[in-house]
Short mmCIF file of C-alpha atoms and ligand atoms in Angstrom, two decimals:
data_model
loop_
_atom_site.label_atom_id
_atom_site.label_comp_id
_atom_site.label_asym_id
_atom_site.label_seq_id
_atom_site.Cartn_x
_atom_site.Cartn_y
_atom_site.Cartn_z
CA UNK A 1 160.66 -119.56 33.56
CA UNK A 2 158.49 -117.90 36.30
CA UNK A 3 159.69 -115.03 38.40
CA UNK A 4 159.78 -114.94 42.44
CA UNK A 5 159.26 -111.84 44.24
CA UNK A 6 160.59 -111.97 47.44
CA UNK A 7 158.72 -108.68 50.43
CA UNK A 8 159.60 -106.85 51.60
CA UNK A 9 162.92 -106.11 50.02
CA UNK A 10 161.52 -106.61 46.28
CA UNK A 11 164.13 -108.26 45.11
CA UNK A 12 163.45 -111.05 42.61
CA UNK A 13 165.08 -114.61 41.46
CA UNK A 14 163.72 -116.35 37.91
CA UNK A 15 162.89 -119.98 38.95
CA UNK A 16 163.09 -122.83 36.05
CA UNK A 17 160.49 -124.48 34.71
CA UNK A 18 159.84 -127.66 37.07
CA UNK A 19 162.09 -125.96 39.70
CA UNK A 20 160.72 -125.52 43.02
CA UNK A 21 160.85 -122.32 44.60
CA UNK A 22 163.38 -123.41 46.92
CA UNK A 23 165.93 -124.63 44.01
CA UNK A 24 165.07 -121.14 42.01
CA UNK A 25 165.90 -119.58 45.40
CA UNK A 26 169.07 -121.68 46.53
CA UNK A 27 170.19 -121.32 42.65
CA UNK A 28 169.92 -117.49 42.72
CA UNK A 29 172.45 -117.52 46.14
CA UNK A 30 169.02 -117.21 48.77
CA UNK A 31 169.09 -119.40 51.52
CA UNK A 32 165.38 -120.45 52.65
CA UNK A 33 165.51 -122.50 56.11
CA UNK A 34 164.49 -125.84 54.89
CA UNK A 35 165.31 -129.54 56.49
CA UNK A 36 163.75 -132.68 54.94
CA UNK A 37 163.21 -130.75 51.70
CA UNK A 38 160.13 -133.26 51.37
CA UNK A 39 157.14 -131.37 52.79
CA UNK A 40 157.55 -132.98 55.95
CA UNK A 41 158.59 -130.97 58.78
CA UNK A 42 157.63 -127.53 57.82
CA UNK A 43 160.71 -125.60 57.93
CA UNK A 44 160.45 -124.31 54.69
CA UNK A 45 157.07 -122.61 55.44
CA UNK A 46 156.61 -118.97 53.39
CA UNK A 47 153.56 -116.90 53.19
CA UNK A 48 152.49 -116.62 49.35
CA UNK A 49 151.07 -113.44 48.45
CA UNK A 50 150.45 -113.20 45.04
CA UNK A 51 150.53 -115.72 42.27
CA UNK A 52 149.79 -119.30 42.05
CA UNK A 53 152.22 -122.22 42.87
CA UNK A 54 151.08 -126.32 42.64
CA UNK A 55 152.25 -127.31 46.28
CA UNK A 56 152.46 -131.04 45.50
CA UNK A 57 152.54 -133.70 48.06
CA UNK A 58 153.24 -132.53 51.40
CA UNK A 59 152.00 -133.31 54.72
CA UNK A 60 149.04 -132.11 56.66
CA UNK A 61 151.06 -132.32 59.90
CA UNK A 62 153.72 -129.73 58.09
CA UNK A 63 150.93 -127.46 56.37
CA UNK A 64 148.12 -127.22 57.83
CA UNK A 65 144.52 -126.93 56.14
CA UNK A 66 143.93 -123.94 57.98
CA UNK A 67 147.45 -122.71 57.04
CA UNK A 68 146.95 -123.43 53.02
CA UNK A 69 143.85 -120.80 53.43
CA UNK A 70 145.80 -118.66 54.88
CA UNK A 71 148.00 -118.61 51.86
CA UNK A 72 151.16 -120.50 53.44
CA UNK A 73 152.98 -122.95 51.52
CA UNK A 74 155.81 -125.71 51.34
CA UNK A 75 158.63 -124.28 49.52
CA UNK A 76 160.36 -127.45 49.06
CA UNK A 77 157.45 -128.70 47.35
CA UNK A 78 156.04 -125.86 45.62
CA UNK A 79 156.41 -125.13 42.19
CA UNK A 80 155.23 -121.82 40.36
CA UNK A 81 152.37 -122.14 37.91
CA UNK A 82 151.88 -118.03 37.29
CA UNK A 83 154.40 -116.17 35.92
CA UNK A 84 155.25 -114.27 38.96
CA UNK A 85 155.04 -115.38 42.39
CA UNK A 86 155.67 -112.69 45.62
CA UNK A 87 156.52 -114.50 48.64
CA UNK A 88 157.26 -112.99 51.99
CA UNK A 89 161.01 -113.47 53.02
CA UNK A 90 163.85 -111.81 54.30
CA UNK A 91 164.78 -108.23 55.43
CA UNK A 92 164.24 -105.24 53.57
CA UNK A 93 167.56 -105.65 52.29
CA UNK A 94 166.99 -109.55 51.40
CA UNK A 95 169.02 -110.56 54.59
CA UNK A 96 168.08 -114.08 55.75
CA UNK A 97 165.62 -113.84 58.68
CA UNK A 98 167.63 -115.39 62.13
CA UNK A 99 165.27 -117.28 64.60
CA UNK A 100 164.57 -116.18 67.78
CA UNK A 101 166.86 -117.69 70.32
CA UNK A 102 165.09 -119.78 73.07
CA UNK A 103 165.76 -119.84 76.72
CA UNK A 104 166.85 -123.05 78.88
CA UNK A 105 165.87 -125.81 76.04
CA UNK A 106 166.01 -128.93 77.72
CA UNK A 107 168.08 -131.39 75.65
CA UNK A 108 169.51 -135.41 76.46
CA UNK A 109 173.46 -135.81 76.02
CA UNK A 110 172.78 -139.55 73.92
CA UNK A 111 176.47 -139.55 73.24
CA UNK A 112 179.73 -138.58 74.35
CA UNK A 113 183.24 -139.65 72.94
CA UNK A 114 186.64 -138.28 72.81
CA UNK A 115 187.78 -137.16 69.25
CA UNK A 116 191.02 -135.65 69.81
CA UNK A 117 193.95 -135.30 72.86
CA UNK A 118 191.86 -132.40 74.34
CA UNK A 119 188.33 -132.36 72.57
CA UNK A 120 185.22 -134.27 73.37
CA UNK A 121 182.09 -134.58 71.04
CA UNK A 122 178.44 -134.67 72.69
CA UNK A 123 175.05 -135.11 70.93
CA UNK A 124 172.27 -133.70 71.88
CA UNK A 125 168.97 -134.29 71.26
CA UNK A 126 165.75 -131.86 72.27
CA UNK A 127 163.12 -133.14 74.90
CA UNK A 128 161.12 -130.89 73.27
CA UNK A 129 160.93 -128.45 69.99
CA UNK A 130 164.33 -128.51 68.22
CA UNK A 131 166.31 -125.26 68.63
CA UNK A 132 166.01 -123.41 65.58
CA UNK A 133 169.33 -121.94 64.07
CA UNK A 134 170.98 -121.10 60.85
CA UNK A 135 174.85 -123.44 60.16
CA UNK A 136 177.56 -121.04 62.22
CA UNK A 137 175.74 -120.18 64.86
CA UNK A 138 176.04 -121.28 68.42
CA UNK A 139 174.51 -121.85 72.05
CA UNK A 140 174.85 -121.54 75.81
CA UNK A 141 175.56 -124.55 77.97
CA UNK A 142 176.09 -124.25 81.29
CA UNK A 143 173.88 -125.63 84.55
CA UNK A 144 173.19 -122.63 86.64
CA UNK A 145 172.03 -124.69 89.66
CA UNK A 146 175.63 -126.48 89.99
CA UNK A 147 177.44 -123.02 89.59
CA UNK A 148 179.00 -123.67 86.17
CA UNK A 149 178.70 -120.43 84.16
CA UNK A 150 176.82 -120.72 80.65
CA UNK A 151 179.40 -120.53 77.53
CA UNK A 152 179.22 -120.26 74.10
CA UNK A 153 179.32 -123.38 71.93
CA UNK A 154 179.28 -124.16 68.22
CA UNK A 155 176.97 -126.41 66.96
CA UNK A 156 178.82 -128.18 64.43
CA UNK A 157 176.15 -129.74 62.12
CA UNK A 158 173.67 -128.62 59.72
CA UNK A 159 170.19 -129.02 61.02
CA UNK A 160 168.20 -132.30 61.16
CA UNK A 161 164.98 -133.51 61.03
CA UNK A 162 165.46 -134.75 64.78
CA UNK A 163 166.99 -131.44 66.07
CA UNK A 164 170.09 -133.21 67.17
CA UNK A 165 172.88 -130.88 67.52
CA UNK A 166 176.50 -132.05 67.90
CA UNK A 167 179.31 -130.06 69.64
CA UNK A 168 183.33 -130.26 70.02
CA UNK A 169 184.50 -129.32 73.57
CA UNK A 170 187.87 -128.26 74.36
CA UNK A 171 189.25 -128.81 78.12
CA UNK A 172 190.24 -125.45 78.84
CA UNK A 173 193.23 -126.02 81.25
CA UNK A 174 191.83 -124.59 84.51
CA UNK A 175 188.41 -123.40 82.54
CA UNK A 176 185.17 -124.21 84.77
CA UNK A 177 182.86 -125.11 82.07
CA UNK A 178 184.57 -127.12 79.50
CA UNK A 179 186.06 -129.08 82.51
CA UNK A 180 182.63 -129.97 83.73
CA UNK A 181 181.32 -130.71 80.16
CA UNK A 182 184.69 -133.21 80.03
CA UNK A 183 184.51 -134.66 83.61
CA UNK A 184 181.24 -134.35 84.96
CA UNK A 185 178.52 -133.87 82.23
CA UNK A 186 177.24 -138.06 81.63
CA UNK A 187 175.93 -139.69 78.62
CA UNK A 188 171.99 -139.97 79.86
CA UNK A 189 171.54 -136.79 81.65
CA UNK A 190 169.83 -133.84 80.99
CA UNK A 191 170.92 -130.06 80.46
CA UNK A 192 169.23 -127.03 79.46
CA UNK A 193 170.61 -124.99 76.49
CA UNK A 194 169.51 -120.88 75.28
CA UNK A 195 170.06 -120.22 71.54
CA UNK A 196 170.86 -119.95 68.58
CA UNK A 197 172.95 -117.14 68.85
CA UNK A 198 175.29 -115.18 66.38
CA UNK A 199 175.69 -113.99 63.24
CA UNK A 200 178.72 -116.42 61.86
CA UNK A 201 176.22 -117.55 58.98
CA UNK A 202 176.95 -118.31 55.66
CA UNK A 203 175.87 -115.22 52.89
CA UNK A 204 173.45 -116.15 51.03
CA UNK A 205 174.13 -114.04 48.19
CA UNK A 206 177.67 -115.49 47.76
CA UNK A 207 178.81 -117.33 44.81
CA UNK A 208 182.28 -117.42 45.03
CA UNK A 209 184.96 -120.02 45.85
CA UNK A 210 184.72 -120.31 49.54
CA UNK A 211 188.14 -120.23 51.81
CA UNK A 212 187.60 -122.18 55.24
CA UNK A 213 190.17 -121.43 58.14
CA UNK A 214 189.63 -123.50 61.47
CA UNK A 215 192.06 -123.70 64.43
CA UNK A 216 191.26 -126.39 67.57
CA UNK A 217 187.50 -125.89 67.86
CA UNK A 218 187.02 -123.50 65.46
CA UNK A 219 186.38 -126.27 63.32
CA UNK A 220 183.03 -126.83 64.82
CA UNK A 221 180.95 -123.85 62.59
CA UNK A 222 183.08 -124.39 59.97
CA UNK A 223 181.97 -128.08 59.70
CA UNK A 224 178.08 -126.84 59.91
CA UNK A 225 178.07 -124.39 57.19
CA UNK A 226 180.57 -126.92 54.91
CA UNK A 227 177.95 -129.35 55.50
CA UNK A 228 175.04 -127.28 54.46
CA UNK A 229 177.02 -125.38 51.83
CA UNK A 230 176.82 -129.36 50.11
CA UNK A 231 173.79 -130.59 51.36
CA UNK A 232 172.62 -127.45 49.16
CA UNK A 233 174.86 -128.61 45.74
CA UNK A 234 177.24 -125.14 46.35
CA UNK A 235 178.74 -125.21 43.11
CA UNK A 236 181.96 -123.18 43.28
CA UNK A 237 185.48 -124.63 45.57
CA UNK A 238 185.38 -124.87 48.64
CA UNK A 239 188.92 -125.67 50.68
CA UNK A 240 189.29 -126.17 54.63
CA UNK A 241 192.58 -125.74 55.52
CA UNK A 242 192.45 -126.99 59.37
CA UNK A 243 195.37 -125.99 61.89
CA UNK A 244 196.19 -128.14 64.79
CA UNK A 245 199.32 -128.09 67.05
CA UNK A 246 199.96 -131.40 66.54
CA UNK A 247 198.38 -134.93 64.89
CA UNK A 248 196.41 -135.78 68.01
CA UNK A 249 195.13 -132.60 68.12
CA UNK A 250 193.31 -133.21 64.59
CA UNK A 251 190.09 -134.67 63.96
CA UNK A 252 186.84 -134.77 61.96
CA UNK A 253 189.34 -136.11 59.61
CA UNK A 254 187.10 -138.90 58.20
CA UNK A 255 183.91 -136.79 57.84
CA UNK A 256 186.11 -134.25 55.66
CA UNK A 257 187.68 -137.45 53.44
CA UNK A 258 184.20 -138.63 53.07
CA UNK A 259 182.52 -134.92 51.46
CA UNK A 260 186.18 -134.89 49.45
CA UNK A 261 185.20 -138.19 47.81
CA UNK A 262 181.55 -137.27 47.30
CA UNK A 263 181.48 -133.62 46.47
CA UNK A 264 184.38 -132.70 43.74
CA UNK A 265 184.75 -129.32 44.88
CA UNK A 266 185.67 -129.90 48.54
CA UNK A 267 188.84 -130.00 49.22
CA UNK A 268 190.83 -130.21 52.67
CA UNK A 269 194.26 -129.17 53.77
CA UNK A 270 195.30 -129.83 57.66
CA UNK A 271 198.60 -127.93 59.21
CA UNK A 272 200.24 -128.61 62.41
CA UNK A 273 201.91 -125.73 64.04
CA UNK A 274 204.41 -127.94 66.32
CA UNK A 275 204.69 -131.01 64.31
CA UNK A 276 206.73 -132.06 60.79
CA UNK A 277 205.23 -134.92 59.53
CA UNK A 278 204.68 -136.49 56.17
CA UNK A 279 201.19 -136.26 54.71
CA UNK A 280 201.06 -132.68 56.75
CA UNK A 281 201.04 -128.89 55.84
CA UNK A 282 203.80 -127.14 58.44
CA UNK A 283 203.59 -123.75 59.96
CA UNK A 284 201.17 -121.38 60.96
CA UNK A 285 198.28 -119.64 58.58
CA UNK A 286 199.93 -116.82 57.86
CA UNK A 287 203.39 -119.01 56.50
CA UNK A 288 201.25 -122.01 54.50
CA UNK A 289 198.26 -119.57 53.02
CA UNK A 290 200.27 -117.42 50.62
CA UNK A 291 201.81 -120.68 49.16
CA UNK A 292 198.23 -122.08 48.83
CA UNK A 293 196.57 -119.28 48.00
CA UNK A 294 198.16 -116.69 46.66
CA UNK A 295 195.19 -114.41 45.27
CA UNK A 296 191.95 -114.37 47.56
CA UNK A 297 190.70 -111.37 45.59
CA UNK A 298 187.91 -113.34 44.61
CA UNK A 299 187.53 -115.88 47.80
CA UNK A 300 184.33 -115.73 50.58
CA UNK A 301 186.55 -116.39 53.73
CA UNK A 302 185.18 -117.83 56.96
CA UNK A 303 187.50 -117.85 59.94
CA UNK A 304 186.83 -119.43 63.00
CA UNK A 305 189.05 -120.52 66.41
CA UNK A 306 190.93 -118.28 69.43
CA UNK A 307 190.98 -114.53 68.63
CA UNK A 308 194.50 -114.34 67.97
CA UNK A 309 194.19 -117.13 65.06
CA UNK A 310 191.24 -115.02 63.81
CA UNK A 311 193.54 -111.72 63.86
CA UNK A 312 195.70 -113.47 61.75
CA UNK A 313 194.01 -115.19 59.39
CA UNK A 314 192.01 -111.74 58.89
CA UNK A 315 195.92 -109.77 58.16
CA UNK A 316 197.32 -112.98 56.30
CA UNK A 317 194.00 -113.01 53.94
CA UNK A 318 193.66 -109.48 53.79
CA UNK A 319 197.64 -109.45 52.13
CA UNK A 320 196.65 -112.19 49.66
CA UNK A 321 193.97 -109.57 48.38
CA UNK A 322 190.44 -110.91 50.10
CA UNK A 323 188.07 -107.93 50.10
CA UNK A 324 186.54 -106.86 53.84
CA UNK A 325 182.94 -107.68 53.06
CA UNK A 326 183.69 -111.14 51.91
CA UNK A 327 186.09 -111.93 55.47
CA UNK A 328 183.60 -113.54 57.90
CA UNK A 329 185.25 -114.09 61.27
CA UNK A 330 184.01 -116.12 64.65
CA UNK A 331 186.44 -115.28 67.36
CA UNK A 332 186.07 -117.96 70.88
CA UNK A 333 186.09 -115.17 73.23
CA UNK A 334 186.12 -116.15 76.58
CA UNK A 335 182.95 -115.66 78.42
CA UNK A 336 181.56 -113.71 75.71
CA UNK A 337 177.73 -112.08 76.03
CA UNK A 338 175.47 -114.37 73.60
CA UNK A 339 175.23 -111.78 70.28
CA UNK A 340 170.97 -111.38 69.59
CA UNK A 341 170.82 -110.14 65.85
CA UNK A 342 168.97 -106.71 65.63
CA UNK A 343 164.92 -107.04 65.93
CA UNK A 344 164.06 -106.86 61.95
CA UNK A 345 166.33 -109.43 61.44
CA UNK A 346 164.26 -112.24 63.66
CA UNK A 347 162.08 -114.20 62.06
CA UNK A 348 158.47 -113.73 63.71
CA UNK A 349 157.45 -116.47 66.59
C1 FAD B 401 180.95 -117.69 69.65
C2 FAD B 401 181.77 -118.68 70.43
C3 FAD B 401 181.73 -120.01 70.08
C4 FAD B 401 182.50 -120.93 70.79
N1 FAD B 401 182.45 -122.24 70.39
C5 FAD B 401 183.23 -123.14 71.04
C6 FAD B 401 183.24 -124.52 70.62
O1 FAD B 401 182.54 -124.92 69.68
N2 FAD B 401 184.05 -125.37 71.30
C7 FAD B 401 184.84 -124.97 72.34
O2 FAD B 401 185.55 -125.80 72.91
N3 FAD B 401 184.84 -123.67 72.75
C8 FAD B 401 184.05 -122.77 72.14
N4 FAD B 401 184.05 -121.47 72.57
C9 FAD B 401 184.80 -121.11 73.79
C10 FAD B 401 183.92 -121.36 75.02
O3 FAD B 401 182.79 -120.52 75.02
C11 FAD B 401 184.63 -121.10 76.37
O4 FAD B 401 185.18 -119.82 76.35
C12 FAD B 401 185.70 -122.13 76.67
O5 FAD B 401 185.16 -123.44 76.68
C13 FAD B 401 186.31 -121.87 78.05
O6 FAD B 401 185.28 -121.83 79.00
P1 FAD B 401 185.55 -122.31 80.48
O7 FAD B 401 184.34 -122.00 81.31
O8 FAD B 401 186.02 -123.71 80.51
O9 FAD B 401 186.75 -121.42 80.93
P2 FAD B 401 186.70 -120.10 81.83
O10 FAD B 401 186.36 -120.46 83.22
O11 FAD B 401 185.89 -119.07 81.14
O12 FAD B 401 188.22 -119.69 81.77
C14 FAD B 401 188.82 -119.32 80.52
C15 FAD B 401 190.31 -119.20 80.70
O13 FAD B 401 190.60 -118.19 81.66
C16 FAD B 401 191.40 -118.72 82.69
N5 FAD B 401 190.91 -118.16 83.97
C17 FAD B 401 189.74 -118.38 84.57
N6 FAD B 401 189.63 -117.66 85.69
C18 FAD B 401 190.78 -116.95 85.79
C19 FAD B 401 191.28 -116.02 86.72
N7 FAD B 401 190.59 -115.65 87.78
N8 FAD B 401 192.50 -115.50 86.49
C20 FAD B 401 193.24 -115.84 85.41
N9 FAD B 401 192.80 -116.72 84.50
C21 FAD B 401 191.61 -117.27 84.69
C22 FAD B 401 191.22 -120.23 82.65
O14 FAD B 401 192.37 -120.91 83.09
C23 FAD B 401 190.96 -120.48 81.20
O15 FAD B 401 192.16 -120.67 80.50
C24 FAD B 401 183.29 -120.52 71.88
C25 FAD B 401 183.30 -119.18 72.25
C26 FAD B 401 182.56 -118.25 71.54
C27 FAD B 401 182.58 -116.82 71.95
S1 FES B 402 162.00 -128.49 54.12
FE1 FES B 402 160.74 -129.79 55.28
S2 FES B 402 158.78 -129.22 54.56
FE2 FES B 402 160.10 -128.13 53.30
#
């Protein structure tokens, strides 16, 4: 068993014989930005400052040679071989790092569908660099040279190796932007994009069962940190309960079925406020939670959809006995300023 020291904030994590020092991390609740988790695209590059580590097979295009003198290394890859190693991540208070957002990224729309009676899905994929972000956190689209205003959106997947980022898009009845996204924006064309903004990310110090709450949209961050929660092997429950005014307003249905089948402890409840029918939950959050749930004293909750379904999921939660610290919320303001985390939370460029 060799021990990681993690600088500034001194905080340490033992890491298992054969582990690599992003499992010893991941397994003590720290989450490292990683991607192919195959030394091949670099994300998962630390600076090692004292101790050794065998960095395995990884490629030069993703460490450098230059970089390996400088003492950086492939955490996916790396293994301690020293009993301690210090590596340099995180805050002072070993806080995840957030990436600085970038300005008018130009990205392709390579796909566009309707997934529900008011929701369209695009893809995305970068012309250049893939936007960095953590799962939760969202972007600006807009195009400032047709007069359509920039708003936030949720990017509703987990990173990927080809920085394609996937967003749900509700028409807004008599909204500007999410009416030109539905009836103007074409499959081929390009757009510019400024993020990743927010702090709606998972904590990487939780080990708890996790409680998911989506309304409409909201389901978008919700689906990226469920999907990196088990790309990770999160351990402990984690339930979605999804609320939709009625069956056509539902979807992502099959993506949820398919990590129920796969991954033992995800589970997935959907409720329709304005429809009874079989195979449904009824009723708003606040009426169907306290017969699911009813002790959250011990639950990580993450809330996301209009600001009224966030108020009330906060109260509703808050009576079932979920503690403040562990209530994460993402309210869809309208026309909301992008949120830029404090300075000594950015990772460096
Ligand atoms: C962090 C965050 C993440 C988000 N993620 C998503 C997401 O993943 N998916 C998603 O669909 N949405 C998301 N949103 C919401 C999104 O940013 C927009 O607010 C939404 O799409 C509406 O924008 P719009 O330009 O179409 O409407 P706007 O033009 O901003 O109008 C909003 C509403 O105000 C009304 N309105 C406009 N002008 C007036 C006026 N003069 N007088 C009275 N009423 C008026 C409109 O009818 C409309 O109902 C998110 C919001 C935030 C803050
Ligand atoms: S996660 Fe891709 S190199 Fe480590």
């Amino acid at each position: 068993m060799a021990r990681i020291i993690m600088q500034p904030s001194g905080k340490s994590v033992d890491c298992a014989y054969g582990d690599t020092v992003l499992m010893g991390l991941e397994k003590a609740g720290y989450a490292l930005p990683n991607n192919c988790r195959a030394g091949a695209c670099g994300e998962c590059k630390v600076k090692v400052t004292g101790g050794q580590f065998d960095q395995g097979m990884v490629l030069d295009m993703a460490l450098t040679q230059e970089e390996r003198k400088q003492g950086y290394g492939l955490m996916c890859m790396a293994k301690p071989i020293s009993e301690e190693l210090t590596i340099e991540w995180g805050t002072t208070d070993a806080q995840p790092k957030l990436f600085p957002p970038r300005e008018d990224a130009l990205f392709v729309v390579t796909e566009k569908r309707p997934i529900a009676q008011r929701v369209v899905e695009l893809r995305l994929r970068p012309v250049g660099q893939p936007i960095r972000y953590w799962p939760g956190q969202y972007v600006t689209i807009g195009n400032s040279r047709a007069g359509i205003p920039p708003r936030a959106y949720s990017i509703s997947n987990a990173p990927r190796p080809d920085g394609e980022l996937v967003f749900q898009v509700a028409r807004d009845e008599g909204g500007v932007t999410s009416n030109w996204v539905h009836d103007q924006l074409n499959i081929g064309e390009s757009i510019k994009i400024s993020g990743a903004y927010g702090t709606f990310i998972g904590d990487p110090s939780v080990d708890t069962p996790v409680l998911c709450l989506a309304a409409g949209t909201g389901l978008a961050p919700i689906l990226a940190l469920a999907e990196a929660a088990l790309r990770r092997g999160y351990k402990k429950p984690v339930t979605m309960l999804f609320s939709a005014r009625t069956k056509d307003d539902v979807y992502s249905q099959g993506l949820m079925a398919w990590w129920r089948t796969k991954h033992r402890n995800f589970d997935y409840k959907v409720t329709l406020t304005r429809e009874n029918l079989e195979g449904y939950l009824a009723g708003r959050v606040d009426v169907v939670l306290p017969q699911l749930f009813p002790d959250l004293s011990k639950h990580t909750i993450f809330a996301a959809g209009s600001p009224e379904f966030v108020d009330t999921c906060r109260a509703t939660v808050k009576q079932l006995g979920a503690k403040d610290e562990l209530i994460h919320t993402e309210g869809f303001f309208a026309q909301q300023q992008p949120v830029v985390a404090n300075a000594d939370r950015l990772l460096p460029l």
